[in-house]
CSV table of C-alpha atoms in Angstrom, one decimal:
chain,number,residue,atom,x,y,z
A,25,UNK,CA,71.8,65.2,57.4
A,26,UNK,CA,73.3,65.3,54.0
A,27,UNK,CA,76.9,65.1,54.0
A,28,UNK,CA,77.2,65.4,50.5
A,29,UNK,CA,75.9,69.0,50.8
A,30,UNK,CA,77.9,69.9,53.8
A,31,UNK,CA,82.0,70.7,53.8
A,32,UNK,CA,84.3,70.8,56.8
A,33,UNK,CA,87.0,73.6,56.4
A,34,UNK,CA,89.6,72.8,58.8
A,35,UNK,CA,92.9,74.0,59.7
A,36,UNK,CA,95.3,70.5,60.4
A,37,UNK,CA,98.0,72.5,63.1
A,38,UNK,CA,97.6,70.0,66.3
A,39,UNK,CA,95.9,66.7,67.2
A,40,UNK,CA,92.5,67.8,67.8
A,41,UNK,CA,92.0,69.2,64.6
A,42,UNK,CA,93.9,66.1,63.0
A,43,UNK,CA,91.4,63.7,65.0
A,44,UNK,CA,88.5,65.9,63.4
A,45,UNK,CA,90.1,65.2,60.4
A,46,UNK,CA,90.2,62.0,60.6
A,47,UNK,CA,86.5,61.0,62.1
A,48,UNK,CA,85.3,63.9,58.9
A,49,UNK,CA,87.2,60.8,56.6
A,50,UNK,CA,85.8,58.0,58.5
A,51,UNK,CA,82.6,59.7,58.0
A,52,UNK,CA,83.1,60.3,54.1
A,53,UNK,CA,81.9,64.0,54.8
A,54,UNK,CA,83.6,66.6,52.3
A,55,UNK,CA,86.8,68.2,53.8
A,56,UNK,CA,88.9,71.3,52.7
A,57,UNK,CA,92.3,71.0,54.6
A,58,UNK,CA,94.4,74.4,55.0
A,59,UNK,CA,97.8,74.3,55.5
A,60,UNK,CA,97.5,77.2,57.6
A,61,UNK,CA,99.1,76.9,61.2
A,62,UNK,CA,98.2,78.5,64.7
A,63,UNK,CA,96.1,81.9,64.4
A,64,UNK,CA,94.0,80.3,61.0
A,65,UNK,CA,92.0,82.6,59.4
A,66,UNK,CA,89.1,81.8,56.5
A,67,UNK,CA,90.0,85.6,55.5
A,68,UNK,CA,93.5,84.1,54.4
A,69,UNK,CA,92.8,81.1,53.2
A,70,UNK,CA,93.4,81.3,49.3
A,71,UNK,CA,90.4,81.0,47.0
A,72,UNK,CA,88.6,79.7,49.6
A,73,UNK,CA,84.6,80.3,48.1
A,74,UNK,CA,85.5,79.5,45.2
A,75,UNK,CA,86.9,76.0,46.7
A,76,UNK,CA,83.3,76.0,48.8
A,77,UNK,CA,81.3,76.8,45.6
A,78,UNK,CA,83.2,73.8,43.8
A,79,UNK,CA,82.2,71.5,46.3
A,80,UNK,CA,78.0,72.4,45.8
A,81,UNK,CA,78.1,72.7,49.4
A,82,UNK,CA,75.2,73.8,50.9
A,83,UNK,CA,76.2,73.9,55.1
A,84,UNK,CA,79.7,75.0,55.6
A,85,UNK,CA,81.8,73.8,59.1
A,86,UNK,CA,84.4,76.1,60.0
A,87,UNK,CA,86.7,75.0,62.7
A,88,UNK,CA,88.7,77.4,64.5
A,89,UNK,CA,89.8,79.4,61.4
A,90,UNK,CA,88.1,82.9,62.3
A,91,UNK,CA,86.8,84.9,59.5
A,92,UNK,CA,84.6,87.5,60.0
A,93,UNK,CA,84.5,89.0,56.6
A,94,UNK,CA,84.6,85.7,54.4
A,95,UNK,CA,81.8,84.1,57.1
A,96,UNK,CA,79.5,86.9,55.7
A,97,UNK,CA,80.5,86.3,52.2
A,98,UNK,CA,79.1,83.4,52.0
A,99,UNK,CA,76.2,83.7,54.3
A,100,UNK,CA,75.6,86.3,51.8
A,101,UNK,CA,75.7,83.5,48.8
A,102,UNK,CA,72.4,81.6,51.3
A,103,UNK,CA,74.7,79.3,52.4
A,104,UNK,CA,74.8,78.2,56.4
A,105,UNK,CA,77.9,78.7,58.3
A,106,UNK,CA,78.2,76.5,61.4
A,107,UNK,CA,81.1,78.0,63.4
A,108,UNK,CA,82.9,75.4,66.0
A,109,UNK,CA,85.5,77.0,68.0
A,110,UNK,CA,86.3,77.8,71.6
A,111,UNK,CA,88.8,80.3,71.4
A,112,UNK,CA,88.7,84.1,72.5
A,113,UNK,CA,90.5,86.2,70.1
A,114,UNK,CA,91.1,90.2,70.0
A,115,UNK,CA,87.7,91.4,69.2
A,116,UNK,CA,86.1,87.9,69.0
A,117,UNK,CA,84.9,86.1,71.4
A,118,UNK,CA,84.0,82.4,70.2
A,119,UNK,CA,84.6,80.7,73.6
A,120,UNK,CA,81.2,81.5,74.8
A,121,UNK,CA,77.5,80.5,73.1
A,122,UNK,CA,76.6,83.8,72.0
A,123,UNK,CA,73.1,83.8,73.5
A,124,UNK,CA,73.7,82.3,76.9
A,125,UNK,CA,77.2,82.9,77.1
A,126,UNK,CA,78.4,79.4,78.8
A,127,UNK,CA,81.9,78.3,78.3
A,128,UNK,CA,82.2,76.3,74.9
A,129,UNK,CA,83.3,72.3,75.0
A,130,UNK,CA,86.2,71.5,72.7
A,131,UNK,CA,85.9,72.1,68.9
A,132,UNK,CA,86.3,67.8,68.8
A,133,UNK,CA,83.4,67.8,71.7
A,134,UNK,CA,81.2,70.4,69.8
A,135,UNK,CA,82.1,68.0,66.4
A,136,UNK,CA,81.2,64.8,68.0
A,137,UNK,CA,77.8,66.6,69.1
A,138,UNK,CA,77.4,68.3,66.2
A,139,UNK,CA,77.1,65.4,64.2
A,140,UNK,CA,75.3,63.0,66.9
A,141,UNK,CA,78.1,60.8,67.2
A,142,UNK,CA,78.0,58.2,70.0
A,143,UNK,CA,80.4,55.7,71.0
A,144,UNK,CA,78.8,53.0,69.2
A,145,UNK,CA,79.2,54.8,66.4
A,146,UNK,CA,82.8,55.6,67.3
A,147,UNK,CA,83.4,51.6,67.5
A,148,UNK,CA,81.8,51.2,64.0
A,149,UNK,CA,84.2,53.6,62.5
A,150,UNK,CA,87.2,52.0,64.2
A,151,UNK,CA,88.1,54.3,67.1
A,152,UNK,CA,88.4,54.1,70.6
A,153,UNK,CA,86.0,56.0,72.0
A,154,UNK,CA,87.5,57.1,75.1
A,155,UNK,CA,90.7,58.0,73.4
A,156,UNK,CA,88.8,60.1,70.6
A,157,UNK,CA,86.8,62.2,73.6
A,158,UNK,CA,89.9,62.4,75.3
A,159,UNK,CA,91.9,64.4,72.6
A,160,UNK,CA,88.6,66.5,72.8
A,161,UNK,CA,89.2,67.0,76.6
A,162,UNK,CA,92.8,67.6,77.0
A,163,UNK,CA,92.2,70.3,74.1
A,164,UNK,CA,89.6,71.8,76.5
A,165,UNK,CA,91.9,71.7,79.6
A,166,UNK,CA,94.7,69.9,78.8
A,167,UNK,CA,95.6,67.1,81.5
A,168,UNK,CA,93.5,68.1,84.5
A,169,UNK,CA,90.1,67.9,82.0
A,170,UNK,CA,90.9,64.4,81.8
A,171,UNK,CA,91.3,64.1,85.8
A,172,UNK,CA,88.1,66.0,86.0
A,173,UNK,CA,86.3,64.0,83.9
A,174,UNK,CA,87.4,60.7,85.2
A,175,UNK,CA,90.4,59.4,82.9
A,176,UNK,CA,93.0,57.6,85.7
A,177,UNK,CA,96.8,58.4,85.6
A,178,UNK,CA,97.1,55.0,82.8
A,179,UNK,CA,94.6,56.3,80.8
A,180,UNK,CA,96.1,59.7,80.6
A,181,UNK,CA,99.1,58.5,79.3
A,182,UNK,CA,97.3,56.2,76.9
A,183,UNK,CA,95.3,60.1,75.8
A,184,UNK,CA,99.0,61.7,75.3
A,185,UNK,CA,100.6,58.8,73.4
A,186,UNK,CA,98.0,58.6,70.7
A,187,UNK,CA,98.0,62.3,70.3
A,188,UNK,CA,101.6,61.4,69.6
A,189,UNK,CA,101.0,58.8,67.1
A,190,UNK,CA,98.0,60.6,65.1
A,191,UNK,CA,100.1,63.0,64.7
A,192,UNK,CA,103.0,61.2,63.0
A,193,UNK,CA,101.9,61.7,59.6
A,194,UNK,CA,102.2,65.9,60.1
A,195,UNK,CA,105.4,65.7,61.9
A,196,UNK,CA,109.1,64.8,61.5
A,197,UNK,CA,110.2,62.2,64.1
A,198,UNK,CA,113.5,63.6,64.2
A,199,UNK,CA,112.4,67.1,64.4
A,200,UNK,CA,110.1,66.4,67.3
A,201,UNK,CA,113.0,64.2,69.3
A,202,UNK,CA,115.4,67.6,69.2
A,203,UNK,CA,112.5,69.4,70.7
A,204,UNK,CA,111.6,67.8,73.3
A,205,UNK,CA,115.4,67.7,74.3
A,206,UNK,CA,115.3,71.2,73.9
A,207,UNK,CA,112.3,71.9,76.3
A,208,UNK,CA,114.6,69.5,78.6
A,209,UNK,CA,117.4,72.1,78.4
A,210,UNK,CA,115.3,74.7,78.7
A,211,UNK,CA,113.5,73.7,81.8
A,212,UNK,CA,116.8,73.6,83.3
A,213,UNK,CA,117.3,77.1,82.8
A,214,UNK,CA,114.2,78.4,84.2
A,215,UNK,CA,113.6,81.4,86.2
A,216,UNK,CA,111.2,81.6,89.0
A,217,UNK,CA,109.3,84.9,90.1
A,218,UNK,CA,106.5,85.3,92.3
A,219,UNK,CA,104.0,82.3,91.6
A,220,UNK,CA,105.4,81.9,88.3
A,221,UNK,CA,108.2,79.9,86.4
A,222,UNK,CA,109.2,81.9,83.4
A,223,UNK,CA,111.5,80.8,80.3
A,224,UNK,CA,112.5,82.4,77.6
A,225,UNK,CA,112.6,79.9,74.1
A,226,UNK,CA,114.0,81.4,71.3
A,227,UNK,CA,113.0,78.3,68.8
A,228,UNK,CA,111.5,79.4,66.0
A,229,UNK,CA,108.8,76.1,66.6
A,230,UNK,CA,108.1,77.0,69.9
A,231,UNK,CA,108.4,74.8,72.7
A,232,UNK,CA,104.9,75.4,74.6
A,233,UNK,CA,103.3,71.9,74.0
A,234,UNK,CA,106.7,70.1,75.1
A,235,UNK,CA,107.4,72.5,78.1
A,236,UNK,CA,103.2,71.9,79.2
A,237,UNK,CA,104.2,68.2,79.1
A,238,UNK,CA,107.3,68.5,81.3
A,239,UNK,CA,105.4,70.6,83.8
A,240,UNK,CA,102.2,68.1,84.3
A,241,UNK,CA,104.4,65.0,84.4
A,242,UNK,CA,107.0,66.5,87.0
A,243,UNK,CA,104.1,68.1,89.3
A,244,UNK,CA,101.3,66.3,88.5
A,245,UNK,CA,98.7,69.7,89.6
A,246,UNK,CA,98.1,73.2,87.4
A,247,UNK,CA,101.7,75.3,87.7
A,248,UNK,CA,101.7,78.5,86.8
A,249,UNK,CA,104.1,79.7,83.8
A,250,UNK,CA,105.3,82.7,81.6
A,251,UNK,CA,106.5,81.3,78.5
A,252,UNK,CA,108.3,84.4,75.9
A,253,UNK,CA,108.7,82.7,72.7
A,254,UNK,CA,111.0,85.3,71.4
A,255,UNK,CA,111.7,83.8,68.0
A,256,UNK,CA,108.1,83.0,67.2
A,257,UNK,CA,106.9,86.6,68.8
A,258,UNK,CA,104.3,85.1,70.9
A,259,UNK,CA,104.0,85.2,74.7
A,260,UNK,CA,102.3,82.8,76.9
A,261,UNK,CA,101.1,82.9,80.7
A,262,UNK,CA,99.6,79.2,81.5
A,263,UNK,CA,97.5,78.6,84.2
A,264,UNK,CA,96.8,81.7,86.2
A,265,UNK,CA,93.4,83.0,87.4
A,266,UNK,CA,94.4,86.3,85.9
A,267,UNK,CA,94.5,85.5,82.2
A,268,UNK,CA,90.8,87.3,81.4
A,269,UNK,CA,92.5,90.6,83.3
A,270,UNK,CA,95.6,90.0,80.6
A,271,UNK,CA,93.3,89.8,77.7
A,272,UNK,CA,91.4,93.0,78.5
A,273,UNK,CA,94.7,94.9,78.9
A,274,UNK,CA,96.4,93.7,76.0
A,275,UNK,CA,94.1,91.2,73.4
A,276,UNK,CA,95.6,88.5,72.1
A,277,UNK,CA,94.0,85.4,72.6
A,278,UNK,CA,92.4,82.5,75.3
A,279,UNK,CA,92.5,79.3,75.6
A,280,UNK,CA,92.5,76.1,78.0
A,281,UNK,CA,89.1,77.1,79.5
A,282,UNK,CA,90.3,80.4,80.0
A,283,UNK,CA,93.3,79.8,82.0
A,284,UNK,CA,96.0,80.6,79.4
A,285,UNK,CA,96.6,83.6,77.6
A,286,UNK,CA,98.7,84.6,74.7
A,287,UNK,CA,99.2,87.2,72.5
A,288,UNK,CA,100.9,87.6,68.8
A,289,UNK,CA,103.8,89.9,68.3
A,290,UNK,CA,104.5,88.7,65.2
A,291,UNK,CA,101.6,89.7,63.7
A,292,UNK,CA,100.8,92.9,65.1
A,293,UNK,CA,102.4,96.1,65.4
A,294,UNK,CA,101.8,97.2,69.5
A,295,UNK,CA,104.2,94.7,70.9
A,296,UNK,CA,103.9,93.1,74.3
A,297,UNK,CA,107.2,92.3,76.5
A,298,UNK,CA,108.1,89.9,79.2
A,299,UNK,CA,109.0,93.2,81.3
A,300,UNK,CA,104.9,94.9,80.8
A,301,UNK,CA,103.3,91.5,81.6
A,302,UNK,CA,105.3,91.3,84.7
A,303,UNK,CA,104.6,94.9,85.5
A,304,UNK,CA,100.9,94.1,85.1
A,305,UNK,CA,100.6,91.3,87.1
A,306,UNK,CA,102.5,92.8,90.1
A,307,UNK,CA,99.6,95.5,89.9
């Protein structure tokens, strides 16, 4: 493969994509970063065929940035769009292979196949293999991938801390202390109903990825949770068999193998409250 004629466009918003990032460097292949965050879309990223035409790429990678209209542009132009994602979104579903409709690996696993890397090759480029494929996993399913695929308690926590430290360079040390204390505080204030714990985080950062943390290392098994991000506008429920039901009433989006399910309400005007998901799921 020619990597000179290929570009990776890739959206750098959480350690999986950073890990891409940095393997892409490793690799010298061609990179546009966005600086877009969660919910990237090629159809907002600025100038973005003209950035592709710059680069004489031939074989575009797209990773998780969605974008129907701009995809087409430039398959229009004879270029080749190779799509890695394994998200479902409202009105797009990239977490299946469109012809045989089998759950999708990680965007990292899909990556690392993509490009036929093994673990020697890993080694060569100066990873640790099993740390690199275990960003990839816990993107998949988050800590009980890794159980499922063999990674013992030690090397769990050795998967967490280097998500931690590759992300360093994209986050402020400080910032990230006060928010984990304040996933602390706000586990203390939880609610439970039903099955479910719910809290309410009005943080305009969003405490999901601090609270998931909390709930595996206190329980150690899948818990089920409603998370209503009120000052992001996005809602969460983790880990419940009925998140496919939530995303055909409502949209939104998938993810975690299709256990989770969240949905925008900043970006959209049909709004979805804490009080209509409970209603649903009582139904």
């Amino acid at each position: 493969m020619n990597l000179k004629k290929t570009v990776l466009v890739i959206p750098v918003n959480d350690a999986e994509a950073v890990m891409i990032l940095r393997l892409a460097q490793a690799m010298k292949l061609p990179t546009i970063i966005s600086q877009q965050p969660h919910g990237a879309s090629l159809d907002r990223e600025p100038k973005i065929i003209q950035q592709i035409k710059d680069c004489g790429a031939e074989r575009i990678i797209v990773v998780e940035m969605p974008g129907v209209k701009t995809e087409k542009k430039l398959s229009d132009l004879g270029l080749e769009i190779v799509i890695i994602d394994h998200h479902h979104y409202q009105g797009l579903d990239r977490a299946c292979h469109p012809k045989n409709k089998k759950s999708l690996p990680s965007s990292l696993e899909q990556f690392l196949k993509f490009f036929k890397i093994t673990d020697s090759y890993l080694e060569k480029l100066g990873f640790d293999p099993r740390l690199v494929r275990g960003i990839g996993i816990i993107d998949r399913g988050f800590v009980w991938a890794l159980q499922n695929d063999g990674y013992s308690e030690a090397e769990i926590k050795k998967v967490i801390a280097y998500q931690k430290k590759i992300m360093r360079p994209f986050v402020d040390l400080k910032e990230e202390k006060k928010y984990e204390q304040t996933a602390r505080d706000a586990w203390k204030k939880r609610k439970v109903w039903q099955e479910f714990f719910i809290m309410v985080d009005n943080t305009k950062k969003g405490l999901r990825p601090y609270l998931s943390i909390i709930l595996a290392q206190k329980f150690n098994h899948r818990v089920p949770l409603i998370l209503d991000e009120r000052a992001r506008g996005v809602i969460y429920v983790q880990e419940s068999p009925r998140t496919k039901e939530l995303f055909d009433k409502f949209g939104g989006f998938t993810f975690g193998e299709d256990r989770n399910w969240g949905y925008k309400n900043s970006s959209v005007l049909k709004k979805v409250t804490l009080a209509e998901v409970k209603k649903f799921l009582t139904e």
